[in-house]
Amino acid sequence: MSRPLSMSAPAAVDASSKGMRVSIQFHGGSTIACGSDSIVPLFYSTLESPAVIRATATLEVDEECSGDEVEINYKASATYKAPVQTEFTMNIKGEDIYQRKRWTMDMNRPSTGKIAAGRYSKDVSATIDPLWPSSVKMAPHAKGFGWVKYVFTVNFNKLRLGALAPVLTASQEVWVLNSTLPTSLLQGVPPLIAQTSWKKSTIPVSLTLPSETLTMGQLVPVKVHMNPFTDKSKYRGQTIDVLKASFILREHILGNAPNGQQFKYTRDVISVPITEGWPHSTGPWEKTVNLTMPTSPQVSPTTTTKCFKISYSILLVMKLKAGSQKEKKADDYELQVVPRHEPERIGDGLPAYTVA
């Protein structure tokens, strides 16, 4: 799970060597934990208010030194790294670039190839299109994995063998959450109801979500409605016993390799077993289960790029039997809804699950 968001000091990263230091400091936004020890800048972007990432790159030189250029690079891109089997297994990468920018820093140059002692800085900015994918960081998998990154890099370059080469680098990823949800979608929406049956339509069951939008981190009441056995069933009039049940949030990955190969796999993000408290009656009955949705970056938004797609499903898996049946005769039952997972608006704090 991500740590609470912080609106404290802006995030920064730096590197130093032999009396020279390069750094980049971000302004505005907040921060988020990505991994056990990594705190990165966080920016929200909406259709009404596209995010503008602002940063200051700095070079500090204690005494005159050799050097030719300080460049600041920014790239927003999606990548999928896939294993491809030829005569041997190799990894190939496909990339989809959304934006690339480059700046250079003005400096005091006493002579060619020299930089005077002092402190130099350059303000840079990049506007985020909310139609671009949000930041993504997939876990490594045998069938490949991918990411969406927004990265700023500061390079202190020197001329070596006729070409500029970085001798000092500071790089920082920025976590971006893009939302395209209009305000109207967040108010007055109808509930989502998924229906299916057990035992050839003799027990109609439905799963109801409170709305089409389930906000990350929200305590979501999920309603299970069980009807009695139909008159056509040999078990009519008997109780419907739930032996065990689990709610699962499942992530579906479709990776596209540059050679045209596709890789599909799934990952269960959360699994919540509910073993007690199910009604024991002939029906109809209802039970409401409160589920807490995970937050970014534990889960990613629904994402479509040239390199990969990420989607989600919410499953209710149950083992049911009629009152007169023995437990070994119980049947497994599964009900699934397919949500669209999209970051929430900035005013609401965290991303959301939206069922299309």
XYZ file of C-alpha atoms in Angstrom:
356
model
C 0.000 0.000 0.000
C 1.183 3.546 -0.590
C 2.026 5.786 2.324
C -0.079 8.853 3.066
C 0.516 11.690 0.640
C 2.694 14.514 1.915
C 2.441 18.202 1.027
C 5.694 19.022 2.821
C 9.044 19.961 1.252
C 9.275 19.484 -2.527
C 11.133 16.415 -3.733
C 14.721 16.723 -4.944
C 17.581 14.532 -6.157
C 21.287 15.333 -6.503
C 24.690 13.907 -7.430
C 28.205 15.157 -6.662
C 31.828 14.509 -7.572
C 35.134 16.400 -7.049
C 33.702 19.752 -6.054
C 30.816 19.636 -8.555
C 27.160 18.961 -7.797
C 24.089 18.680 -10.011
C 20.572 18.524 -8.623
C 16.937 18.910 -9.592
C 14.267 20.312 -7.261
C 10.519 19.978 -7.930
C 7.966 22.629 -7.005
C 4.330 22.054 -6.061
C 2.545 18.719 -6.159
C 2.989 16.260 -3.315
C 4.927 13.031 -2.756
C 4.170 9.322 -2.805
C 6.037 6.176 -1.729
C 7.059 3.911 -4.627
C 8.779 0.977 -3.002
C 10.069 0.630 0.523
C 12.600 3.475 0.378
C 11.652 5.568 -2.644
C 9.689 8.804 -2.212
C 8.915 10.529 -5.521
C 7.072 13.718 -6.561
C 3.370 13.237 -7.303
C 1.245 15.332 -9.683
C -2.458 15.056 -10.614
C -3.747 16.114 -14.025
C -7.394 16.572 -15.060
C -9.184 17.713 -18.199
C -10.061 20.998 -16.496
C -6.623 21.522 -14.923
C -3.747 19.774 -16.725
C -0.771 19.375 -14.408
C 2.332 21.478 -15.006
C 5.479 19.918 -13.575
C 7.922 22.649 -12.593
C 11.487 22.012 -11.512
C 14.811 23.784 -11.055
C 18.025 22.144 -12.236
C 21.185 23.353 -10.484
C 24.930 23.017 -11.054
C 27.324 24.013 -8.240
C 31.033 24.329 -9.022
C 33.497 24.995 -6.162
C 36.351 26.032 -8.450
C 36.953 26.459 -12.162
C 36.676 23.092 -13.895
C 36.567 21.435 -17.275
C 33.108 21.021 -18.755
C 31.110 21.780 -21.854
C 27.391 21.581 -21.162
C 24.637 20.987 -18.649
C 21.551 19.515 -20.295
C 18.155 18.764 -18.766
C 16.096 16.057 -20.445
C 12.480 15.088 -19.869
C 10.707 12.082 -21.343
C 7.200 10.664 -20.895
C 6.934 7.152 -22.293
C 5.464 3.663 -21.991
C 7.677 0.569 -22.285
C 7.115 -3.187 -22.298
C 10.026 -5.597 -21.865
C 9.186 -9.039 -23.250
C 11.047 -12.375 -23.362
C 11.356 -13.668 -26.931
C 12.471 -17.206 -27.723
C 14.721 -17.606 -30.768
C 17.767 -19.853 -30.635
C 18.021 -18.560 -27.093
C 15.838 -16.446 -24.834
C 16.362 -12.702 -25.121
C 14.507 -9.639 -23.893
C 13.249 -7.037 -26.348
C 11.661 -3.700 -25.516
C 8.946 -1.705 -27.217
C 8.488 1.975 -26.405
C 5.706 4.501 -26.921
C 6.917 8.092 -26.398
C 4.370 10.789 -25.474
C 6.635 13.777 -24.945
C 10.336 14.619 -25.016
C 11.955 17.946 -24.105
C 15.516 19.204 -23.734
C 17.018 22.352 -22.192
C 20.578 23.617 -21.665
C 21.921 25.812 -18.885
C 23.651 29.182 -19.349
C 27.046 29.279 -17.590
C 30.060 31.554 -17.190
C 32.840 30.221 -19.455
C 36.306 31.764 -18.954
C 37.536 29.840 -22.003
C 36.519 27.016 -24.285
C 35.875 23.849 -22.313
C 36.051 25.650 -18.949
C 33.319 26.603 -16.447
C 33.880 29.244 -13.775
C 33.186 28.528 -10.122
C 29.655 29.437 -9.077
C 26.072 28.290 -8.778
C 24.030 27.963 -11.971
C 20.362 27.079 -12.335
C 17.683 26.548 -14.973
C 13.916 26.511 -14.452
C 12.086 23.959 -16.595
C 8.469 22.853 -16.942
C 6.334 20.304 -18.756
C 2.549 20.275 -19.143
C 0.929 16.853 -18.741
C -1.853 15.891 -21.128
C -4.495 14.107 -18.970
C -5.232 11.834 -21.946
C -1.800 10.265 -21.554
C -1.561 7.167 -19.337
C -0.869 7.541 -15.636
C 2.359 6.261 -14.130
C 2.617 2.464 -14.093
C 5.137 0.104 -12.532
C 4.424 -3.584 -13.147
C 6.020 -6.316 -11.069
C 8.548 -8.467 -12.977
C 6.973 -11.552 -14.579
C 8.186 -14.439 -16.724
C 5.969 -13.167 -19.567
C 7.360 -9.663 -19.402
C 6.522 -6.440 -17.625
C 6.127 -2.775 -18.423
C 5.992 0.730 -17.101
C 4.862 4.268 -17.819
C 7.417 6.807 -16.659
C 7.736 10.582 -16.513
C 11.461 11.207 -15.934
C 13.673 14.310 -15.611
C 17.461 13.937 -15.964
C 20.268 16.480 -15.462
C 23.605 15.684 -17.165
C 26.905 17.526 -16.715
C 28.672 16.782 -20.004
C 32.295 16.915 -21.115
C 33.754 16.528 -24.586
C 35.447 13.150 -24.822
C 36.821 11.571 -27.997
C 34.964 14.148 -30.061
C 31.543 13.647 -28.428
C 29.745 14.978 -25.364
C 29.461 12.419 -22.586
C 27.859 12.757 -19.120
C 30.282 12.725 -16.200
C 27.696 13.597 -13.544
C 23.986 12.743 -13.654
C 20.943 13.301 -11.447
C 17.695 11.624 -12.508
C 14.219 11.679 -10.945
C 10.986 9.952 -11.891
C 7.760 11.894 -11.288
C 4.591 9.945 -10.441
C 1.661 11.188 -12.541
C -2.045 10.396 -12.099
C -4.192 11.491 -15.039
C -7.978 11.733 -14.765
C -10.478 12.190 -17.584
C -13.581 11.829 -15.405
C -16.019 14.752 -15.763
C -17.626 16.089 -12.600
C -21.059 14.823 -13.663
C -19.812 11.233 -13.609
C -19.109 11.435 -9.895
C -22.631 12.425 -8.877
C -25.981 10.694 -9.176
C -24.714 7.610 -10.986
C -26.827 4.422 -10.835
C -25.549 1.266 -9.127
C -23.833 -1.431 -11.157
C -25.517 -4.841 -10.994
C -23.967 -8.046 -12.295
C -26.232 -11.101 -12.506
C -25.634 -14.787 -13.077
C -27.028 -18.114 -11.886
C -26.023 -21.306 -10.137
C -27.246 -24.795 -11.030
C -28.654 -23.977 -14.489
C -30.584 -20.850 -13.470
C -32.230 -22.454 -10.437
C -30.609 -19.886 -8.095
C -30.374 -16.376 -9.575
C -27.689 -14.339 -7.808
C -26.667 -10.726 -8.255
C -23.675 -8.650 -7.177
C -24.289 -4.901 -6.790
C -21.682 -2.155 -6.553
C -22.850 1.209 -5.172
C -21.935 3.120 -8.340
C -19.839 2.999 -11.464
C -16.985 4.781 -9.679
C -15.216 3.177 -6.735
C -12.521 5.437 -5.328
C -9.162 3.974 -4.393
C -8.823 3.622 -0.656
C -12.610 3.830 -0.272
C -14.561 1.440 1.932
C -16.965 0.077 -0.675
C -20.210 -1.702 0.313
C -20.714 -4.627 -2.088
C -24.167 -6.232 -1.935
C -24.758 -9.925 -2.658
C -28.403 -10.830 -3.334
C -29.443 -14.485 -3.332
C -32.884 -15.586 -4.498
C -34.515 -18.851 -3.356
C -34.453 -22.036 -5.415
C -36.890 -21.791 -8.308
C -39.973 -23.982 -8.523
C -38.221 -26.051 -11.206
C -35.450 -27.058 -8.806
C -35.553 -30.305 -6.824
C -34.129 -28.266 -3.927
C -36.959 -25.738 -3.796
C -37.823 -24.707 -0.260
C -34.386 -25.664 1.084
C -31.759 -23.376 2.544
C -28.852 -22.104 0.440
C -25.633 -22.667 2.381
C -22.470 -20.658 1.674
C -19.529 -22.825 2.730
C -16.889 -20.263 1.780
C -16.531 -17.130 -0.319
C -13.824 -14.703 -1.431
C -13.729 -11.337 -3.178
C -10.806 -10.928 -5.579
C -9.432 -7.922 -7.444
C -7.671 -9.377 -10.503
C -5.266 -7.523 -12.783
C -5.113 -8.572 -16.456
C -1.964 -7.815 -18.472
C -1.658 -7.926 -22.260
C 1.884 -7.159 -23.433
C 2.825 -6.418 -27.041
C 6.356 -7.229 -28.199
C 7.833 -5.270 -31.141
C 7.917 -8.484 -33.204
C 4.139 -8.880 -32.928
C 4.057 -11.477 -30.148
C 1.536 -10.999 -27.354
C 1.849 -12.038 -23.728
C -1.155 -12.497 -21.431
C -1.197 -13.111 -17.711
C -3.135 -12.180 -14.573
C -2.291 -11.191 -11.015
C -4.579 -11.193 -7.991
C -4.026 -7.850 -6.281
C -6.200 -8.552 -3.249
C -8.183 -11.563 -2.048
C -10.587 -11.138 0.857
C -12.071 -14.369 2.273
C -15.484 -14.067 3.946
C -16.072 -17.296 5.847
C -18.634 -16.193 8.433
C -21.871 -14.252 8.663
C -23.609 -15.585 5.565
C -27.411 -15.938 5.971
C -28.773 -19.428 6.498
C -32.293 -19.362 5.080
C -34.445 -20.401 2.144
C -34.133 -16.878 0.747
C -34.347 -14.397 -0.644
C -31.519 -12.822 1.329
C -28.888 -10.130 1.037
C -25.481 -9.627 2.572
C -23.335 -6.505 2.319
C -19.567 -6.893 2.470
C -17.335 -3.821 2.891
C -14.189 -3.959 0.770
C -11.300 -1.509 1.003
C -9.881 -0.697 -2.421
C -6.079 -0.586 -2.747
C -4.246 2.575 -3.745
C -1.603 3.636 -6.265
C 1.096 2.487 -6.862
C 0.007 -0.944 -5.576
C -2.439 -1.045 -8.468
C -2.296 0.797 -11.775
C -5.048 2.572 -13.670
C -6.711 0.851 -16.589
C -4.108 1.576 -19.231
C -3.925 1.262 -23.012
C -0.659 1.937 -24.832
C 0.967 0.557 -27.971
C 3.143 -1.570 -25.691
C 0.651 -3.036 -23.239
C -2.833 -2.968 -21.777
C -3.894 -3.272 -18.138
C -7.461 -4.062 -17.098
C -9.185 -5.312 -13.951
C -11.992 -7.576 -12.853
C -13.684 -7.972 -9.476
C -14.701 -11.549 -8.726
C -16.911 -13.161 -6.123
C -15.984 -16.840 -5.762
C -18.337 -18.977 -3.653
C -18.846 -22.623 -2.720
C -22.597 -23.297 -2.349
C -24.851 -26.234 -1.530
C -28.488 -26.933 -0.840
C -29.510 -27.709 2.724
C -29.965 -31.438 2.044
C -26.679 -31.852 0.158
C -23.455 -33.117 1.656
C -20.484 -30.758 1.567
C -18.658 -32.869 -1.014
C -21.548 -32.159 -3.398
C -21.129 -28.384 -3.089
C -20.618 -26.456 -6.315
C -18.145 -23.689 -7.027
C -19.673 -20.461 -8.267
C -18.049 -17.339 -9.718
C -19.458 -13.905 -10.485
C -17.348 -11.272 -12.217
C -17.629 -7.573 -13.018
C -15.116 -5.803 -15.229
C -14.273 -2.294 -13.973
C -12.497 0.486 -15.752
C -9.899 1.737 -13.300
C -9.200 5.436 -13.734
C -7.559 7.970 -11.422
C -9.987 10.133 -9.481
C -10.160 13.909 -9.719
C -7.592 15.864 -7.705
C -10.208 17.195 -5.321
C -11.098 13.672 -4.296
C -7.546 12.670 -3.500
C -6.869 9.223 -4.938
C -7.602 7.253 -8.114
C -10.842 5.391 -8.727
C -12.258 2.220 -10.169
C -14.804 3.057 -12.848
C -16.974 0.324 -14.308
C -17.542 0.917 -18.015
